[in-house]
Short mmCIF file of C-alpha atoms in Angstrom, two decimals:
data_model
loop_
_atom_site.label_atom_id
_atom_site.label_comp_id
_atom_site.label_asym_id
_atom_site.label_seq_id
_atom_site.Cartn_x
_atom_site.Cartn_y
_atom_site.Cartn_z
CA MET A 1 183.47 65.73 166.47
CA THR A 2 183.10 69.35 165.35
CA LYS A 3 181.71 69.74 161.85
CA ARG A 4 183.68 71.96 159.48
CA ALA A 5 182.22 74.21 156.80
CA LEU A 6 183.90 76.35 154.17
CA VAL A 7 181.79 79.29 153.03
CA ILE A 8 183.00 80.88 149.81
CA GLY A 9 182.08 84.56 149.80
CA GLY A 10 180.98 84.57 153.42
CA SER A 11 181.20 88.31 154.11
CA GLY A 12 178.35 89.39 151.80
CA PHE A 13 174.61 89.64 152.27
CA VAL A 14 173.94 85.89 152.27
CA GLY A 15 177.09 85.06 154.21
CA GLY A 16 176.13 87.57 156.87
CA HIS A 17 173.19 85.32 157.72
CA LEU A 18 174.70 81.95 156.84
CA VAL A 19 177.87 82.12 158.94
CA PRO A 20 176.03 82.89 162.23
CA ALA A 21 173.53 80.10 161.47
CA LEU A 22 176.37 77.61 160.94
CA LEU A 23 178.13 78.76 164.11
CA HIS A 24 174.87 78.37 166.04
CA ASP A 25 174.68 74.79 164.74
CA GLN A 26 178.18 74.14 166.17
CA PHE A 27 180.10 74.21 162.88
CA HIS A 28 183.68 75.39 162.71
CA VAL A 29 183.38 77.92 159.88
CA SER A 30 186.08 79.02 157.47
CA VAL A 31 185.32 81.92 155.15
CA LEU A 32 187.10 82.35 151.85
CA ASN A 33 187.10 85.79 150.21
CA ARG A 34 189.40 88.74 149.56
CA GLY A 35 189.52 89.54 153.27
CA ASN A 36 188.15 93.06 152.97
CA LYS A 37 185.63 92.55 155.78
CA VAL A 38 186.01 90.71 159.08
CA THR A 39 183.57 87.86 159.62
CA VAL A 40 183.08 87.48 163.36
CA GLY A 41 183.50 83.93 164.67
CA ALA A 42 184.93 82.48 161.44
CA GLU A 43 188.42 81.53 160.32
CA GLN A 44 189.55 83.84 157.51
CA LEU A 45 191.01 82.34 154.34
CA THR A 46 192.12 85.13 152.03
CA ALA A 47 192.25 84.63 148.27
CA ASP A 48 190.86 85.80 144.95
CA ARG A 49 188.33 83.08 144.11
CA THR A 50 189.11 83.44 140.40
CA ASP A 51 192.78 82.56 140.98
CA GLY A 52 193.10 78.79 140.79
CA ASP A 53 196.66 78.73 142.13
CA GLN A 54 195.69 80.67 145.26
CA LEU A 55 192.73 78.39 145.91
CA PHE A 56 194.81 75.25 145.38
CA GLN A 57 197.45 76.44 147.85
CA ILE A 58 194.77 77.02 150.48
CA SER A 59 193.22 73.59 149.82
CA GLN A 60 196.58 71.98 150.61
CA GLN A 61 196.76 73.74 153.99
CA VAL A 62 193.30 72.95 155.40
CA PRO A 63 192.32 69.74 157.26
CA GLY A 64 189.24 69.22 155.09
CA PHE A 65 185.55 70.10 155.37
CA ASP A 66 182.25 68.38 155.90
CA VAL A 67 180.67 70.82 153.48
CA VAL A 68 181.64 73.60 151.08
CA ILE A 69 178.92 76.23 150.57
CA ASP A 70 179.49 78.51 147.60
CA THR A 71 177.47 81.71 147.94
CA SER A 72 179.28 83.93 145.46
CA SER A 73 179.73 82.26 142.08
CA TYR A 74 178.08 84.08 139.20
CA ASN A 75 179.55 82.16 136.28
CA LEU A 76 180.76 78.78 135.14
CA GLN A 77 184.48 79.56 135.32
CA SER A 78 184.48 80.67 138.95
CA THR A 79 182.48 77.56 139.88
CA LYS A 80 184.97 75.31 138.07
CA THR A 81 187.92 77.03 139.73
CA ALA A 82 186.48 76.54 143.21
CA TRP A 83 185.48 72.95 142.45
CA ASP A 84 188.94 72.03 141.16
CA ALA A 85 190.51 73.38 144.34
CA PHE A 86 188.14 72.13 147.05
CA SER A 87 186.08 69.18 145.80
CA GLY A 88 188.83 66.82 146.93
CA VAL A 89 188.82 68.12 150.51
CA THR A 90 185.10 68.07 151.31
CA GLN A 91 182.34 65.52 151.72
CA ARG A 92 179.61 67.54 149.98
CA TRP A 93 179.00 70.70 148.00
CA ILE A 94 176.17 73.23 148.36
CA HIS A 95 175.73 75.88 145.70
CA LEU A 96 173.64 79.04 145.74
CA SER A 97 172.01 79.37 142.34
CA SER A 98 169.04 81.48 141.23
CA ALA A 99 165.54 81.30 139.76
CA ALA A 100 167.08 83.15 136.79
CA VAL A 101 168.53 79.85 135.49
CA TYR A 102 165.17 78.77 134.06
CA LYS A 103 164.09 79.37 130.52
CA GLU A 104 160.70 80.97 129.93
CA THR A 105 157.73 79.06 131.38
CA PRO A 106 154.75 81.22 130.34
CA GLY A 107 151.80 81.19 132.69
CA ARG A 108 153.40 79.26 135.54
CA CYS A 109 156.32 79.20 137.96
CA PRO A 110 159.12 76.83 136.93
CA ALA A 111 159.78 73.56 138.76
CA GLU A 112 163.12 71.83 139.13
CA GLY A 113 162.57 69.64 136.07
CA ASP A 114 162.05 72.56 133.68
CA PRO A 115 164.78 73.44 131.16
CA ILE A 116 167.56 75.76 132.30
CA GLY A 117 169.68 78.15 130.28
CA GLY A 118 168.25 81.45 131.47
CA ALA A 119 165.29 83.42 130.12
CA ALA A 120 166.22 86.17 127.70
CA ILE A 121 165.24 88.87 130.22
CA TRP A 122 168.12 87.87 132.55
CA ALA A 123 170.75 88.05 129.77
CA ASP A 124 174.23 86.72 130.69
CA TYR A 125 173.42 86.40 134.39
CA GLY A 126 170.85 83.65 133.86
CA PHE A 127 172.92 81.91 131.21
CA GLU A 128 176.07 81.82 133.35
CA LYS A 129 174.28 80.71 136.50
CA ALA A 130 172.60 77.92 134.51
CA ALA A 131 175.96 76.82 133.10
CA ALA A 132 177.38 76.59 136.64
CA ASP A 133 174.38 74.48 137.73
CA ALA A 134 174.82 72.14 134.79
CA PHE A 135 178.52 71.70 135.53
CA LEU A 136 177.91 70.85 139.18
CA THR A 137 175.13 68.41 138.34
CA ASP A 138 177.54 66.59 136.02
CA GLN A 139 180.08 66.27 138.86
CA ALA A 140 177.64 64.77 141.35
CA GLU A 141 178.81 61.19 140.84
CA GLN A 142 182.11 62.29 142.32
CA LEU A 143 180.66 64.23 145.26
CA PRO A 144 177.10 64.94 146.53
CA VAL A 145 175.92 68.31 145.22
CA THR A 146 172.94 70.31 146.47
CA ILE A 147 171.78 73.35 144.49
CA PHE A 148 169.34 75.95 145.82
CA ARG A 149 167.47 78.25 143.42
CA PRO A 150 165.77 81.18 145.18
CA PRO A 151 163.97 84.09 143.50
CA TYR A 152 164.50 87.53 145.09
CA LEU A 153 166.23 87.62 148.48
CA TYR A 154 165.57 90.21 151.16
CA GLY A 155 166.35 90.89 154.80
CA PRO A 156 168.73 92.91 156.99
CA GLY A 157 171.99 93.72 155.26
CA ASN A 158 170.60 93.54 151.72
CA ASP A 159 172.94 95.51 149.48
CA ASN A 160 170.42 95.61 146.62
CA ASP A 161 168.38 98.83 146.58
CA ARG A 162 164.93 97.25 146.67
CA GLU A 163 163.02 97.68 149.92
CA SER A 164 165.27 100.63 150.72
CA PHE A 165 164.22 102.16 147.39
CA ILE A 166 160.62 102.26 148.64
CA TRP A 167 161.43 103.43 152.16
CA ALA A 168 163.62 106.28 150.96
CA ARG A 169 160.75 107.60 148.85
CA CYS A 170 158.27 107.16 151.68
CA LEU A 171 160.49 109.10 154.07
CA GLN A 172 160.94 111.88 151.51
CA ARG A 173 157.25 111.86 150.57
CA ARG A 174 157.96 110.87 147.01
CA PRO A 175 155.78 108.50 144.95
CA VAL A 176 156.93 105.16 143.56
CA VAL A 177 156.17 104.58 139.88
CA ILE A 178 155.13 100.95 139.27
CA PRO A 179 155.54 99.43 135.79
CA LYS A 180 152.40 99.05 133.65
CA ASN A 181 149.39 97.91 135.72
CA GLY A 182 151.53 96.44 138.50
CA GLU A 183 150.16 92.91 138.14
CA THR A 184 153.43 91.07 137.37
CA ARG A 185 153.99 88.49 140.12
CA ILE A 186 157.18 88.04 142.09
CA GLN A 187 158.35 85.89 145.00
CA PHE A 188 160.82 86.28 147.84
CA LEU A 189 162.90 84.49 150.43
CA HIS A 190 164.27 86.01 153.62
CA ALA A 191 168.06 85.58 153.84
CA GLU A 192 167.70 84.05 157.30
CA ASP A 193 165.41 81.39 155.84
CA LEU A 194 167.92 80.69 153.08
CA ALA A 195 170.61 80.28 155.74
CA ASP A 196 168.36 77.93 157.71
CA ILE A 197 167.72 75.59 154.80
CA MET A 198 171.41 75.56 153.85
CA VAL A 199 172.38 74.58 157.40
CA HIS A 200 169.58 72.01 157.46
CA ALA A 201 170.85 70.52 154.20
CA SER A 202 174.43 70.50 155.50
CA ALA A 203 173.38 68.17 158.29
CA SER A 204 171.23 65.90 156.09
CA ALA A 205 172.27 62.80 154.21
CA ALA A 206 172.83 63.32 150.50
CA ARG A 207 173.85 61.43 147.39
CA GLY A 208 174.18 62.49 143.78
CA ALA A 209 172.68 65.77 142.64
CA GLN A 210 169.84 67.48 144.49
CA VAL A 211 168.24 70.60 143.05
CA PHE A 212 165.70 72.62 145.02
CA ASN A 213 163.72 75.73 144.36
CA VAL A 214 163.47 77.61 147.65
CA ALA A 215 161.16 80.52 148.50
CA SER A 216 158.30 81.67 150.64
CA GLU A 217 155.07 80.34 149.15
CA GLU A 218 153.66 83.90 149.11
CA ARG A 219 153.57 85.43 145.64
CA VAL A 220 152.71 89.08 145.24
CA SER A 221 152.24 91.49 142.38
CA LEU A 222 154.58 94.46 141.96
CA ARG A 223 151.74 96.66 143.17
CA GLU A 224 151.16 94.50 146.26
CA TRP A 225 154.89 94.41 147.00
CA VAL A 226 155.16 98.21 147.08
CA ASN A 227 152.16 98.39 149.41
CA LEU A 228 153.51 95.64 151.70
CA VAL A 229 156.97 97.18 151.97
CA ALA A 230 155.51 100.61 152.78
CA THR A 231 152.81 99.53 155.23
CA ALA A 232 155.13 97.11 157.07
CA ALA A 233 157.22 100.18 157.94
CA GLY A 234 154.20 102.27 158.92
CA PHE A 235 153.89 104.34 155.74
CA ALA A 236 150.99 104.93 153.38
CA ASP A 237 151.10 103.17 150.04
CA PRO A 238 153.23 105.40 147.74
CA GLY A 239 152.56 103.45 144.53
CA ILE A 240 151.43 105.08 141.29
CA LEU A 241 150.81 102.95 138.21
CA ALA A 242 152.74 103.92 135.09
CA ARG A 243 150.29 102.16 132.76
CA ASP A 244 151.36 103.24 129.24
CA GLN A 245 153.21 106.39 130.32
CA ALA A 246 156.60 104.68 130.67
CA ASP A 247 156.63 102.41 127.63
CA ASP A 248 159.77 104.07 126.23
CA TYR A 249 161.76 103.30 129.40
CA MET A 250 163.05 100.06 130.84
CA PRO A 251 161.43 99.38 134.25
CA ARG A 252 164.82 99.20 135.96
CA GLN A 253 165.34 102.87 135.06
CA TYR A 254 162.67 103.88 137.57
CA PHE A 255 161.80 100.77 139.64
CA PRO A 256 163.77 98.10 141.56
CA PHE A 257 162.60 95.15 139.42
CA ARG A 258 162.09 94.18 135.81
CA ASP A 259 158.48 93.86 134.69
CA TYR A 260 158.89 90.09 134.39
CA PRO A 261 157.57 87.26 136.61
CA CYS A 262 160.12 85.88 139.04
CA CYS A 263 158.75 82.92 140.99
CA VAL A 264 159.42 79.22 141.52
CA ASP A 265 157.42 76.12 142.38
CA VAL A 266 158.62 75.04 145.85
CA GLN A 267 156.55 71.86 146.33
CA PHE A 268 159.50 69.51 145.86
CA LEU A 269 161.48 71.20 148.63
CA MET A 270 158.52 71.18 150.99
CA LYS A 271 158.05 67.45 150.44
CA SER A 272 161.76 66.65 150.74
CA PHE A 273 162.53 68.48 153.99
CA GLU A 274 160.63 69.03 157.20
CA TRP A 275 161.23 72.75 156.80
CA ARG A 276 159.21 75.89 156.26
CA PRO A 277 160.31 79.54 156.04
CA ARG A 278 160.00 81.33 159.37
CA HIS A 279 159.38 84.78 157.91
CA GLY A 280 156.14 85.95 156.33
CA LEU A 281 156.58 88.90 154.01
CA PHE A 282 154.92 91.56 156.16
CA ASP A 283 156.83 90.65 159.32
CA GLY A 284 160.03 90.13 157.33
CA PHE A 285 159.82 93.58 155.77
CA ARG A 286 159.05 95.14 159.15
CA GLN A 287 162.05 93.39 160.72
CA THR A 288 164.25 94.56 157.85
CA PHE A 289 163.05 98.17 158.17
CA GLU A 290 163.97 98.16 161.86
CA THR A 291 167.63 97.63 160.86
CA GLN A 292 167.75 100.55 158.42
CA ASP A 293 169.70 103.78 158.80
CA ILE A 294 166.68 106.11 158.72
CA GLN A 295 168.73 109.30 158.51
CA HIS A 296 170.57 107.95 155.48
CA LEU A 297 167.36 106.98 153.72
CA ALA A 298 165.70 110.30 154.56
CA SER A 299 168.57 112.24 152.99
CA LYS A 300 169.41 109.88 150.13
CA PRO A 301 169.52 111.68 146.73
CA LEU A 302 166.51 110.58 144.68
CA ASP A 303 166.79 112.88 141.68
CA SER A 304 165.80 110.71 138.75
CA GLU A 305 164.93 112.49 135.53
CA THR A 306 163.20 109.33 134.35
CA GLU A 307 160.88 109.25 137.36
CA LYS A 308 160.16 112.98 137.01
CA THR A 309 159.32 112.59 133.34
CA ILE A 310 156.98 109.66 133.92
CA LEU A 311 155.24 111.37 136.84
CA ALA A 312 154.69 114.49 134.75
CA ARG A 313 153.13 112.38 132.00
CA ILE A 314 150.86 110.62 134.49
CA GLN A 315 149.74 113.94 135.96
CA SER A 316 149.11 115.37 132.51
CA CYS A 317 147.11 112.28 131.53
CA ASP A 318 145.02 112.53 134.71
CA LEU A 319 144.30 116.20 134.08
CA THR A 320 143.06 115.48 130.58
CA HIS A 321 140.49 113.09 132.04
CA LEU A 322 139.06 115.55 134.60
#
């Protein structure tokens, strides 16, 4: 019998990798979103996910699903709305969460048992994602729930200006200003690897609530990340350390990430599933670069007064030490 999956938000970055992976595993895939983008190979269900009446009407018209995979909920209310509509017509629920749900764990990467609620640095995003996780965990007696908490995602189709931020500056021979001394550690997961583990979980037995951190085990500093992204694409390292020359600016004003650790302990996942990420960072960045529109990146406007100001300060500081 053909397995059926409903992917909520299936036309975005994650869905662009998840839907093909499900189709490859012989799922019949339905995608629920606003219908602004065609998802090849999937049945389109068009609705505003925040509209409970629209979702309920759709739930009454479908034959039911083996799994619902929610890739696009950023707050408690949208999670509740989807749950109310579809929890009665599926056998399990998989939810894409985030490492941002964890409260501060100084000096180490959080594990699944650590408190959630969102660290202050993530503001409402972490708080709302944590509230959605807590809600789903409470519902798990009714229906098996699996929650995945990745740190930063990357790969072809990424609509966040992260790797492309570096490549655009490399192509235009512009430096990349790195916050402070560049030693803050971050962690990644390729979107294809996230899709793989979601499909793997969809086909695995489940009961109650399961929560998994999921990431590549590689952890890199901000400085190492800039170098990896550049060299994987064949460029020289463009990184310049800001040190104390950017203290009056927020890092996101001149760099793709906050100057805050973003990593998770993935040992529980590795022990629970016979699964490992297929993509190492260097090869993953190289593969991603090969999908880029080089002409677009080479002509992308990069005029940032913040970057110019910081670079001028760094140059002035260097000159004073000659």
